[in-house]
GROMACS .gro file of C-alpha atoms in nm:
model
  494
    1UNK     CA    1   0.000   0.000   0.000
    2UNK     CA    2   0.137   0.341  -0.096
    3UNK     CA    3   0.217   0.585   0.185
    4UNK     CA    4  -0.035   0.871   0.176
    5UNK     CA    5   0.097   1.221   0.113
    6UNK     CA    6   0.133   1.419   0.434
    7UNK     CA    7  -0.012   1.767   0.379
    8UNK     CA    8   0.190   1.923   0.658
    9UNK     CA    9   0.072   2.281   0.613
   10UNK     CA   10  -0.296   2.185   0.625
   11UNK     CA   11  -0.237   1.966   0.932
   12UNK     CA   12  -0.037   2.241   1.106
   13UNK     CA   13  -0.320   2.486   1.049
   14UNK     CA   14  -0.566   2.245   1.210
   15UNK     CA   15  -0.328   2.180   1.501
   16UNK     CA   16  -0.318   2.553   1.578
   17UNK     CA   17  -0.685   2.537   1.678
   18UNK     CA   18  -0.656   2.233   1.907
   19UNK     CA   19  -0.614   2.205   2.284
   20UNK     CA   20  -0.430   1.926   2.467
   21UNK     CA   21  -0.493   1.864   2.837
   22UNK     CA   22  -0.160   1.734   2.970
   23UNK     CA   23  -0.141   1.584   3.319
   24UNK     CA   24   0.172   1.449   3.481
   25UNK     CA   25   0.491   1.483   3.683
   26UNK     CA   26   0.665   1.814   3.621
   27UNK     CA   27   1.028   1.866   3.717
   28UNK     CA   28   1.299   2.130   3.702
   29UNK     CA   29   1.576   2.017   3.468
   30UNK     CA   30   1.916   2.182   3.504
   31UNK     CA   31   2.206   2.108   3.271
   32UNK     CA   32   2.558   2.206   3.378
   33UNK     CA   33   2.799   2.201   3.084
   34UNK     CA   34   3.176   2.199   3.113
   35UNK     CA   35   3.502   2.031   3.018
   36UNK     CA   36   3.636   1.717   3.187
   37UNK     CA   37   3.971   1.837   3.321
   38UNK     CA   38   4.102   1.550   3.536
   39UNK     CA   39   4.011   1.255   3.759
   40UNK     CA   40   3.918   1.338   4.117
   41UNK     CA   41   4.183   1.229   4.370
   42UNK     CA   42   3.908   1.154   4.624
   43UNK     CA   43   3.729   0.907   4.398
   44UNK     CA   44   3.787   0.765   4.049
   45UNK     CA   45   3.536   1.001   3.888
   46UNK     CA   46   3.584   1.277   3.629
   47UNK     CA   47   3.606   1.639   3.742
   48UNK     CA   48   3.408   1.882   3.524
   49UNK     CA   49   3.512   2.246   3.505
   50UNK     CA   50   3.164   2.401   3.482
   51UNK     CA   51   3.130   2.672   3.215
   52UNK     CA   52   2.758   2.732   3.174
   53UNK     CA   53   2.420   2.601   3.288
   54UNK     CA   54   2.070   2.589   3.145
   55UNK     CA   55   1.733   2.554   3.317
   56UNK     CA   56   1.443   2.374   3.145
   57UNK     CA   57   1.086   2.274   3.227
   58UNK     CA   58   1.122   1.895   3.239
   59UNK     CA   59   0.921   1.576   3.271
   60UNK     CA   60   0.555   1.621   3.182
   61UNK     CA   61   0.628   1.993   3.166
   62UNK     CA   62   0.850   1.923   2.868
   63UNK     CA   63   0.556   1.746   2.702
   64UNK     CA   64   0.356   2.066   2.755
   65UNK     CA   65   0.637   2.274   2.606
   66UNK     CA   66   0.643   2.055   2.297
   67UNK     CA   67   0.266   2.065   2.256
   68UNK     CA   68   0.278   2.445   2.260
   69UNK     CA   69   0.586   2.477   2.038
   70UNK     CA   70   0.420   2.250   1.780
   71UNK     CA   71   0.137   2.501   1.756
   72UNK     CA   72  -0.142   2.366   1.977
   73UNK     CA   73  -0.264   2.507   2.307
   74UNK     CA   74  -0.174   2.312   2.621
   75UNK     CA   75  -0.359   2.313   2.950
   76UNK     CA   76  -0.122   2.159   3.204
   77UNK     CA   77  -0.194   2.005   3.545
   78UNK     CA   78   0.094   1.903   3.770
   79UNK     CA   79   0.225   1.893   4.126
   80UNK     CA   80   0.495   2.110   4.283
   81UNK     CA   81   0.630   2.171   4.631
   82UNK     CA   82   0.629   2.495   4.826
   83UNK     CA   83   0.991   2.574   4.739
   84UNK     CA   84   1.213   2.775   4.508
   85UNK     CA   85   1.213   2.509   4.235
   86UNK     CA   86   0.832   2.506   4.235
   87UNK     CA   87   0.818   2.885   4.208
   88UNK     CA   88   1.065   2.881   3.921
   89UNK     CA   89   0.858   2.622   3.735
   90UNK     CA   90   0.535   2.814   3.791
   91UNK     CA   91   0.699   3.132   3.665
   92UNK     CA   92   0.847   2.958   3.359
   93UNK     CA   93   0.512   2.801   3.267
   94UNK     CA   94   0.334   3.135   3.304
   95UNK     CA   95   0.578   3.296   3.061
   96UNK     CA   96   0.566   3.016   2.804
   97UNK     CA   97   0.337   3.105   2.510
   98UNK     CA   98   0.055   2.858   2.453
   99UNK     CA   99   0.062   2.697   2.799
  100UNK     CA  100  -0.203   2.749   3.066
  101UNK     CA  101  -0.100   2.583   3.391
  102UNK     CA  102  -0.303   2.465   3.689
  103UNK     CA  103  -0.040   2.355   3.940
  104UNK     CA  104  -0.137   2.191   4.269
  105UNK     CA  105   0.101   2.273   4.553
  106UNK     CA  106   0.190   2.008   4.813
  107UNK     CA  107   0.394   2.168   5.097
  108UNK     CA  108   0.489   1.824   5.229
  109UNK     CA  109   0.707   1.732   4.931
  110UNK     CA  110   0.991   1.893   4.736
  111UNK     CA  111   0.950   1.988   4.372
  112UNK     CA  112   1.127   1.725   4.162
  113UNK     CA  113   1.461   1.865   4.044
  114UNK     CA  114   1.728   1.696   3.833
  115UNK     CA  115   2.075   1.835   3.767
  116UNK     CA  116   2.280   1.679   3.487
  117UNK     CA  117   2.653   1.739   3.446
  118UNK     CA  118   2.747   1.714   3.080
  119UNK     CA  119   3.085   1.707   2.905
  120UNK     CA  120   3.062   1.991   2.651
  121UNK     CA  121   3.325   1.841   2.421
  122UNK     CA  122   3.187   1.487   2.409
  123UNK     CA  123   2.818   1.569   2.472
  124UNK     CA  124   2.828   1.293   2.736
  125UNK     CA  125   2.626   1.291   3.057
  126UNK     CA  126   2.875   1.237   3.340
  127UNK     CA  127   2.645   1.254   3.643
  128UNK     CA  128   2.286   1.328   3.739
  129UNK     CA  129   2.178   1.445   4.085
  130UNK     CA  130   1.808   1.419   4.179
  131UNK     CA  131   1.600   1.593   4.446
  132UNK     CA  132   1.265   1.420   4.464
  133UNK     CA  133   1.008   1.231   4.667
  134UNK     CA  134   0.876   0.958   4.439
  135UNK     CA  135   0.572   0.876   4.652
  136UNK     CA  136   0.208   0.867   4.552
  137UNK     CA  137   0.016   1.184   4.630
  138UNK     CA  138  -0.175   1.177   4.958
  139UNK     CA  139  -0.555   1.132   4.959
  140UNK     CA  140  -0.597   1.506   5.011
  141UNK     CA  141  -0.372   1.597   4.718
  142UNK     CA  142  -0.531   1.328   4.498
  143UNK     CA  143  -0.870   1.489   4.558
  144UNK     CA  144  -0.734   1.835   4.472
  145UNK     CA  145  -0.578   1.699   4.151
  146UNK     CA  146  -0.903   1.531   4.045
  147UNK     CA  147  -1.105   1.844   4.123
  148UNK     CA  148  -0.861   2.045   3.911
  149UNK     CA  149  -0.857   1.800   3.617
  150UNK     CA  150  -1.223   1.710   3.565
  151UNK     CA  151  -1.357   2.059   3.474
  152UNK     CA  152  -1.076   2.100   3.219
  153UNK     CA  153  -1.161   1.789   3.014
  154UNK     CA  154  -1.451   1.963   2.837
  155UNK     CA  155  -1.206   2.222   2.697
  156UNK     CA  156  -0.966   1.967   2.555
  157UNK     CA  157  -0.959   1.788   2.221
  158UNK     CA  158  -0.736   1.514   2.362
  159UNK     CA  159  -0.603   1.415   2.706
  160UNK     CA  160  -0.238   1.319   2.759
  161UNK     CA  161  -0.112   1.146   3.074
  162UNK     CA  162   0.267   1.172   3.115
  163UNK     CA  163   0.361   0.932   3.394
  164UNK     CA  164   0.709   0.967   3.545
  165UNK     CA  165   0.609   0.778   3.863
  166UNK     CA  166   0.667   1.080   4.086
  167UNK     CA  167   0.324   1.072   4.251
  168UNK     CA  168   0.077   1.266   4.033
  169UNK     CA  169  -0.077   0.983   3.832
  170UNK     CA  170  -0.203   0.757   4.108
  171UNK     CA  171  -0.448   0.480   4.023
  172UNK     CA  172  -0.733   0.696   4.152
  173UNK     CA  173  -0.634   1.006   3.952
  174UNK     CA  174  -0.591   0.796   3.637
  175UNK     CA  175  -0.926   0.621   3.682
  176UNK     CA  176  -1.123   0.943   3.730
  177UNK     CA  177  -0.946   1.111   3.436
  178UNK     CA  178  -0.981   0.825   3.186
  179UNK     CA  179  -1.343   0.756   3.275
  180UNK     CA  180  -1.438   1.125   3.246
  181UNK     CA  181  -1.252   1.161   2.916
  182UNK     CA  182  -1.420   0.853   2.767
  183UNK     CA  183  -1.760   0.977   2.879
  184UNK     CA  184  -1.686   1.308   2.707
  185UNK     CA  185  -1.567   1.131   2.391
  186UNK     CA  186  -1.208   1.257   2.426
  187UNK     CA  187  -0.914   1.031   2.325
  188UNK     CA  188  -0.656   0.958   2.596
  189UNK     CA  189  -0.284   0.901   2.533
  190UNK     CA  190  -0.075   0.753   2.814
  191UNK     CA  191   0.303   0.753   2.834
  192UNK     CA  192   0.317   0.478   3.100
  193UNK     CA  193   0.564   0.419   3.378
  194UNK     CA  194   0.385   0.151   3.580
  195UNK     CA  195   0.430  -0.206   3.454
  196UNK     CA  196   0.072  -0.276   3.562
  197UNK     CA  197  -0.106  -0.147   3.253
  198UNK     CA  198  -0.444  -0.241   3.399
  199UNK     CA  199  -0.442   0.092   3.584
  200UNK     CA  200  -0.454   0.271   3.246
  201UNK     CA  201  -0.756   0.066   3.136
  202UNK     CA  202  -0.971   0.250   2.881
  203UNK     CA  203  -0.696   0.474   2.740
  204UNK     CA  204  -0.688   0.514   2.362
  205UNK     CA  205  -0.313   0.472   2.312
  206UNK     CA  206  -0.022   0.356   2.530
  207UNK     CA  207   0.329   0.468   2.428
  208UNK     CA  208   0.592   0.263   2.616
  209UNK     CA  209   0.953   0.251   2.504
  210UNK     CA  210   1.101  -0.085   2.409
  211UNK     CA  211   1.242  -0.153   2.758
  212UNK     CA  212   0.912  -0.070   2.929
  213UNK     CA  213   0.719  -0.282   2.680
  214UNK     CA  214   0.951  -0.580   2.723
  215UNK     CA  215   0.923  -0.563   3.102
  216UNK     CA  216   0.546  -0.519   3.104
  217UNK     CA  217   0.485  -0.801   2.857
  218UNK     CA  218   0.778  -1.022   2.965
  219UNK     CA  219   0.882  -1.047   2.601
  220UNK     CA  220   1.208  -0.978   2.418
  221UNK     CA  221   1.057  -0.721   2.178
  222UNK     CA  222   1.352  -0.767   1.943
  223UNK     CA  223   1.155  -0.705   1.624
  224UNK     CA  224   0.829  -0.548   1.507
  225UNK     CA  225   0.677  -0.898   1.483
  226UNK     CA  226   0.779  -0.972   1.843
  227UNK     CA  227   0.598  -0.657   1.948
  228UNK     CA  228   0.287  -0.750   1.751
  229UNK     CA  229   0.283  -1.098   1.903
  230UNK     CA  230   0.320  -0.967   2.259
  231UNK     CA  231   0.064  -0.688   2.224
  232UNK     CA  232  -0.260  -0.886   2.197
  233UNK     CA  233  -0.293  -0.984   2.562
  234UNK     CA  234  -0.185  -0.649   2.706
  235UNK     CA  235  -0.422  -0.458   2.475
  236UNK     CA  236  -0.706  -0.671   2.605
  237UNK     CA  237  -0.588  -0.610   2.964
  238UNK     CA  238  -0.560  -0.233   2.910
  239UNK     CA  239  -0.871  -0.213   2.690
  240UNK     CA  240  -0.686   0.029   2.462
  241UNK     CA  241  -0.718   0.089   2.088
  242UNK     CA  242  -0.346   0.072   2.014
  243UNK     CA  243   0.005   0.042   2.155
  244UNK     CA  244   0.301   0.235   2.017
  245UNK     CA  245   0.646   0.105   2.110
  246UNK     CA  246   0.931   0.353   2.060
  247UNK     CA  247   1.267   0.188   1.991
  248UNK     CA  248   1.522   0.465   1.945
  249UNK     CA  249   1.730   0.413   1.632
  250UNK     CA  250   1.510   0.113   1.543
  251UNK     CA  251   1.210   0.338   1.486
  252UNK     CA  252   0.854   0.295   1.615
  253UNK     CA  253   0.601   0.015   1.590
  254UNK     CA  254   0.229   0.076   1.630
  255UNK     CA  255  -0.004  -0.218   1.691
  256UNK     CA  256  -0.373  -0.126   1.661
  257UNK     CA  257  -0.639  -0.348   1.811
  258UNK     CA  258  -0.809  -0.355   1.471
  259UNK     CA  259  -0.603  -0.340   1.155
  260UNK     CA  260  -0.246  -0.394   1.046
  261UNK     CA  261   0.059  -0.299   1.250
  262UNK     CA  262   0.262  -0.001   1.124
  263UNK     CA  263   0.639   0.029   1.159
  264UNK     CA  264   0.810   0.363   1.095
  265UNK     CA  265   1.191   0.359   1.072
  266UNK     CA  266   1.389   0.626   1.254
  267UNK     CA  267   1.525   0.922   1.061
  268UNK     CA  268   1.903   0.904   1.012
  269UNK     CA  269   2.034   1.171   1.247
  270UNK     CA  270   2.339   1.259   1.454
  271UNK     CA  271   2.228   1.208   1.814
  272UNK     CA  272   2.345   1.476   2.057
  273UNK     CA  273   2.116   1.413   2.354
  274UNK     CA  274   1.818   1.179   2.404
  275UNK     CA  275   1.689   1.365   2.712
  276UNK     CA  276   1.318   1.430   2.666
  277UNK     CA  277   1.288   1.265   2.325
  278UNK     CA  278   0.998   1.054   2.451
  279UNK     CA  279   0.821   1.372   2.562
  280UNK     CA  280   0.851   1.508   2.208
  281UNK     CA  281   0.709   1.187   2.062
  282UNK     CA  282   0.394   1.186   2.275
  283UNK     CA  283   0.342   1.559   2.221
  284UNK     CA  284   0.362   1.517   1.842
  285UNK     CA  285   0.123   1.223   1.859
  286UNK     CA  286  -0.121   1.419   2.072
  287UNK     CA  287  -0.136   1.727   1.851
  288UNK     CA  288  -0.158   1.515   1.534
  289UNK     CA  289  -0.440   1.294   1.663
  290UNK     CA  290  -0.619   1.597   1.808
  291UNK     CA  291  -0.613   1.746   1.458
  292UNK     CA  292  -0.774   1.434   1.312
  293UNK     CA  293  -0.466   1.264   1.166
  294UNK     CA  294  -0.470   0.889   1.110
  295UNK     CA  295  -0.225   0.654   1.280
  296UNK     CA  296   0.024   0.653   0.990
  297UNK     CA  297   0.040   1.033   0.970
  298UNK     CA  298   0.067   1.072   1.348
  299UNK     CA  299   0.357   0.823   1.355
  300UNK     CA  300   0.544   1.000   1.079
  301UNK     CA  301   0.501   1.330   1.262
  302UNK     CA  302   0.623   1.176   1.588
  303UNK     CA  303   0.924   1.009   1.425
  304UNK     CA  304   1.033   1.334   1.260
  305UNK     CA  305   0.985   1.527   1.585
  306UNK     CA  306   1.202   1.277   1.772
  307UNK     CA  307   1.477   1.315   1.509
  308UNK     CA  308   1.479   1.691   1.563
  309UNK     CA  309   1.479   1.658   1.943
  310UNK     CA  310   1.774   1.418   1.971
  311UNK     CA  311   1.982   1.651   1.753
  312UNK     CA  312   1.964   1.918   2.027
  313UNK     CA  313   2.129   1.951   2.365
  314UNK     CA  314   1.927   1.929   2.683
  315UNK     CA  315   1.556   1.880   2.735
  316UNK     CA  316   1.453   2.008   2.393
  317UNK     CA  317   1.127   2.127   2.246
  318UNK     CA  318   1.056   2.112   1.873
  319UNK     CA  319   0.891   2.391   1.676
  320UNK     CA  320   0.645   2.345   1.392
  321UNK     CA  321   0.897   2.503   1.154
  322UNK     CA  322   1.169   2.254   1.257
  323UNK     CA  323   0.928   1.965   1.215
  324UNK     CA  324   0.826   2.091   0.873
  325UNK     CA  325   1.189   2.106   0.756
  326UNK     CA  326   1.245   1.750   0.876
  327UNK     CA  327   0.933   1.605   0.712
  328UNK     CA  328   0.924   1.782   0.378
  329UNK     CA  329   1.184   1.702   0.110
  330UNK     CA  330   1.465   1.954   0.070
  331UNK     CA  331   1.365   2.054  -0.283
  332UNK     CA  332   1.019   2.148  -0.153
  333UNK     CA  333   1.170   2.375   0.108
  334UNK     CA  334   1.444   2.522  -0.110
  335UNK     CA  335   1.245   2.821  -0.232
  336UNK     CA  336   1.132   2.919   0.118
  337UNK     CA  337   1.477   2.881   0.270
  338UNK     CA  338   1.692   3.023  -0.007
  339UNK     CA  339   1.497   3.309  -0.166
  340UNK     CA  340   1.535   3.641   0.014
  341UNK     CA  341   1.189   3.793   0.051
  342UNK     CA  342   1.188   3.972   0.387
  343UNK     CA  343   1.365   4.303   0.455
  344UNK     CA  344   1.675   4.241   0.661
  345UNK     CA  345   1.694   3.871   0.578
  346UNK     CA  346   2.002   3.916   0.357
  347UNK     CA  347   2.195   4.112   0.619
  348UNK     CA  348   2.106   3.856   0.887
  349UNK     CA  349   2.226   3.568   0.670
  350UNK     CA  350   2.547   3.753   0.576
  351UNK     CA  351   2.619   3.819   0.943
  352UNK     CA  352   2.566   3.452   1.031
  353UNK     CA  353   2.795   3.328   0.754
  354UNK     CA  354   3.064   3.579   0.847
  355UNK     CA  355   3.049   3.468   1.210
  356UNK     CA  356   3.125   3.120   1.078
  357UNK     CA  357   3.419   3.253   0.867
  358UNK     CA  358   3.246   3.141   0.547
  359UNK     CA  359   3.379   3.273   0.213
  360UNK     CA  360   3.086   3.433   0.031
  361UNK     CA  361   3.065   3.421  -0.348
  362UNK     CA  362   2.838   3.610  -0.587
  363UNK     CA  363   2.720   3.576  -0.944
  364UNK     CA  364   2.422   3.720  -1.126
  365UNK     CA  365   2.205   3.695  -1.433
  366UNK     CA  366   1.853   3.670  -1.574
  367UNK     CA  367   1.846   3.287  -1.580
  368UNK     CA  368   1.528   3.295  -1.789
  369UNK     CA  369   1.559   2.938  -1.914
  370UNK     CA  370   1.813   2.744  -1.710
  371UNK     CA  371   2.049   2.543  -1.933
  372UNK     CA  372   2.378   2.347  -1.894
  373UNK     CA  373   2.583   2.663  -1.951
  374UNK     CA  374   2.421   2.821  -1.647
  375UNK     CA  375   2.473   2.507  -1.442
  376UNK     CA  376   2.846   2.505  -1.527
  377UNK     CA  377   2.891   2.867  -1.419
  378UNK     CA  378   2.692   2.818  -1.098
  379UNK     CA  379   2.880   2.500  -1.007
  380UNK     CA  380   3.216   2.665  -1.071
  381UNK     CA  381   3.106   2.969  -0.871
  382UNK     CA  382   3.015   2.749  -0.573
  383UNK     CA  383   3.355   2.581  -0.595
  384UNK     CA  384   3.519   2.923  -0.549
  385UNK     CA  385   3.347   2.993  -0.216
  386UNK     CA  386   3.171   2.841   0.084
  387UNK     CA  387   2.834   3.008   0.026
  388UNK     CA  388   2.704   3.125  -0.312
  389UNK     CA  389   2.457   3.414  -0.352
  390UNK     CA  390   2.289   3.455  -0.691
  391UNK     CA  391   2.163   3.798  -0.787
  392UNK     CA  392   1.856   3.760  -1.011
  393UNK     CA  393   1.724   4.036  -1.239
  394UNK     CA  394   1.361   4.120  -1.164
  395UNK     CA  395   1.099   4.096  -1.439
  396UNK     CA  396   1.111   4.471  -1.500
  397UNK     CA  397   1.490   4.463  -1.521
  398UNK     CA  398   1.484   4.173  -1.771
  399UNK     CA  399   1.235   4.358  -1.992
  400UNK     CA  400   1.459   4.661  -2.005
  401UNK     CA  401   1.761   4.447  -2.093
  402UNK     CA  402   1.608   4.183  -2.321
  403UNK     CA  403   1.292   4.337  -2.466
  404UNK     CA  404   0.919   4.342  -2.403
  405UNK     CA  405   0.872   3.971  -2.477
  406UNK     CA  406   1.104   3.861  -2.197
  407UNK     CA  407   1.127   3.706  -1.947
  408UNK     CA  408   0.963   3.380  -2.046
  409UNK     CA  409   0.930   3.286  -1.678
  410UNK     CA  410   0.847   3.536  -1.405
  411UNK     CA  411   1.096   3.620  -1.131
  412UNK     CA  412   0.940   3.388  -0.872
  413UNK     CA  413   0.958   3.088  -1.107
  414UNK     CA  414   1.318   3.167  -1.202
  415UNK     CA  415   1.413   3.211  -0.836
  416UNK     CA  416   1.256   2.877  -0.739
  417UNK     CA  417   1.444   2.689  -1.011
  418UNK     CA  418   1.773   2.844  -0.898
  419UNK     CA  419   1.697   2.775  -0.532
  420UNK     CA  420   1.644   2.406  -0.606
  421UNK     CA  421   2.008   2.374  -0.721
  422UNK     CA  422   2.249   2.236  -0.463
  423UNK     CA  423   2.519   2.483  -0.572
  424UNK     CA  424   2.303   2.785  -0.481
  425UNK     CA  425   2.279   2.897  -0.118
  426UNK     CA  426   2.076   3.217  -0.156
  427UNK     CA  427   1.881   3.397  -0.432
  428UNK     CA  428   1.833   3.775  -0.417
  429UNK     CA  429   1.610   3.951  -0.671
  430UNK     CA  430   1.724   4.303  -0.768
  431UNK     CA  431   1.530   4.569  -0.958
  432UNK     CA  432   1.817   4.767  -1.112
  433UNK     CA  433   1.978   4.699  -1.451
  434UNK     CA  434   2.305   4.597  -1.281
  435UNK     CA  435   2.375   4.436  -0.943
  436UNK     CA  436   2.626   4.700  -0.833
  437UNK     CA  437   2.423   4.806  -0.528
  438UNK     CA  438   2.383   4.443  -0.425
  439UNK     CA  439   2.754   4.371  -0.471
  440UNK     CA  440   2.843   4.679  -0.267
  441UNK     CA  441   2.615   4.556   0.009
  442UNK     CA  442   2.745   4.198   0.007
  443UNK     CA  443   3.116   4.264  -0.063
  444UNK     CA  444   3.174   3.902  -0.171
  445UNK     CA  445   3.510   3.727  -0.145
  446UNK     CA  446   3.463   3.594  -0.499
  447UNK     CA  447   3.273   3.759  -0.786
  448UNK     CA  448   3.205   3.504  -1.060
  449UNK     CA  449   3.098   3.554  -1.425
  450UNK     CA  450   3.116   3.360  -1.749
  451UNK     CA  451   3.432   3.375  -1.960
  452UNK     CA  452   3.258   3.579  -2.230
  453UNK     CA  453   3.332   3.878  -2.005
  454UNK     CA  454   3.668   4.038  -1.936
  455UNK     CA  455   3.763   4.131  -1.582
  456UNK     CA  456   3.709   4.500  -1.659
  457UNK     CA  457   3.359   4.428  -1.795
  458UNK     CA  458   3.241   4.255  -1.479
  459UNK     CA  459   3.013   4.490  -1.288
  460UNK     CA  460   3.141   4.540  -0.934
  461UNK     CA  461   3.497   4.420  -0.986
  462UNK     CA  462   3.638   4.741  -0.835
  463UNK     CA  463   3.426   4.701  -0.519
  464UNK     CA  464   3.525   4.337  -0.470
  465UNK     CA  465   3.896   4.385  -0.533
  466UNK     CA  466   3.911   4.693  -0.310
  467UNK     CA  467   3.774   4.476  -0.028
  468UNK     CA  468   4.036   4.206  -0.089
  469UNK     CA  469   3.818   3.976  -0.300
  470UNK     CA  470   3.882   3.823  -0.640
  471UNK     CA  471   3.705   3.811  -0.976
  472UNK     CA  472   3.669   3.460  -1.120
  473UNK     CA  473   3.592   3.406  -1.491
  474UNK     CA  474   3.451   3.066  -1.586
  475UNK     CA  475   3.489   2.924  -1.937
  476UNK     CA  476   3.144   2.917  -2.093
  477UNK     CA  477   2.992   2.603  -2.238
  478UNK     CA  478   2.961   2.657  -2.612
  479UNK     CA  479   2.632   2.598  -2.790
  480UNK     CA  480   2.396   2.717  -2.516
  481UNK     CA  481   2.216   3.051  -2.520
  482UNK     CA  482   1.888   3.147  -2.356
  483UNK     CA  483   1.805   3.384  -2.643
  484UNK     CA  484   1.861   3.107  -2.899
  485UNK     CA  485   1.651   2.863  -2.693
  486UNK     CA  486   1.364   3.111  -2.671
  487UNK     CA  487   1.387   3.177  -3.044
  488UNK     CA  488   1.372   2.804  -3.122
  489UNK     CA  489   1.083   2.748  -2.881
  490UNK     CA  490   0.886   3.019  -3.058
  491UNK     CA  491   0.931   2.854  -3.395
  492UNK     CA  492   1.242   3.031  -3.519
  493UNK     CA  493   1.525   2.876  -3.720
  494UNK     CA  494   1.765   2.636  -3.554
   0.00000   0.00000   0.00000
């Protein structure tokens, strides 16, 4: 069966109108980054010279962050202590766009806090220190949680339970929440921690990782078929519609109660940090399903979101724009990413490339009908620099230079074709007859033109050379001319 096309933009627009009720164990995540300098003389452990630290909303709070950053609204219910960490979390949630929090305070327990010490050079976690009380909430606090949760279900399109086994999702809280959600016709996703999946009975989808699934089902879970075989009994026990098993670099396997299992391979990606990747997966699933996506589409969204998350440091959230770039093919995105349309975008990109010590090259033309001669010049131009900017004559400019019957293609079409070429890093449309103002603004390290010009004929050569750059002339490919191609296409002589 062919994989259906994922209309990301339409789905993202629907997601923006959805609300996810997220309930679970919030924690304060702190990452201390530094360099390993030596081994401690007191114990055979590495000593990290701390250089910087970052604070993140972690645990179920990170699920909420991801829901909001993916474009949906998140109503979050969690438990904090009456301490500094709890105040910091409440303040951070209040400032986060798209999140509405309803935190229950329990003065008898500390807010869960985790501090990770990470080697900056190797991106390796050396040590984690935890401050927590992983005990079930008291009867009093359970009642307050339930009274907070139940009125919020009517506002949600989907309910997400993020269980970190820190005391929020007791059997009683889960039961009241799932039953109320089912009665209201709202799907429930559970990221489980307990191995007794009977307590989640009635949820729509369970999302264990491979280790959790293997322990709960007492199976090896070495392959998608192993997962399918082991899922039947536990789905009956949990009375759920489907189980999704996340398997890191092995991908994800979804087993629905009715229908065929679906396996989605992981995106090839350089892993920097897996902290919070599971949070990103369940958030992407929740917003996709809330927007009416089918299982296959929701899985593809979740897999792409996980690939973005593990490529970042720390407890990461993923934006809709990042997810879009991961899902859609590069050629589809080329025009949006490479064509300068917004004021200031060129200067911002130039500044970024210069910070990276990139050599910037420039060439220009009308590029009305792209042919092998153009490709040769553009490829050679890219070889002379690290980043190639192409100046493109606007439609009005082409008419003045070539006549009233040109261009054959408008400036947007010509820009999109250029942007799709691997050799081109940026396309800038200019209105003047020559690109001298653009060259003066860019001051490229290399100014490239075809060999049918002399150095003195190349517009902007004085500007470039005065700034220490060079003019590069590329031998043209004989037999190719846009004017001749247009003439032939319009029925002229060969």
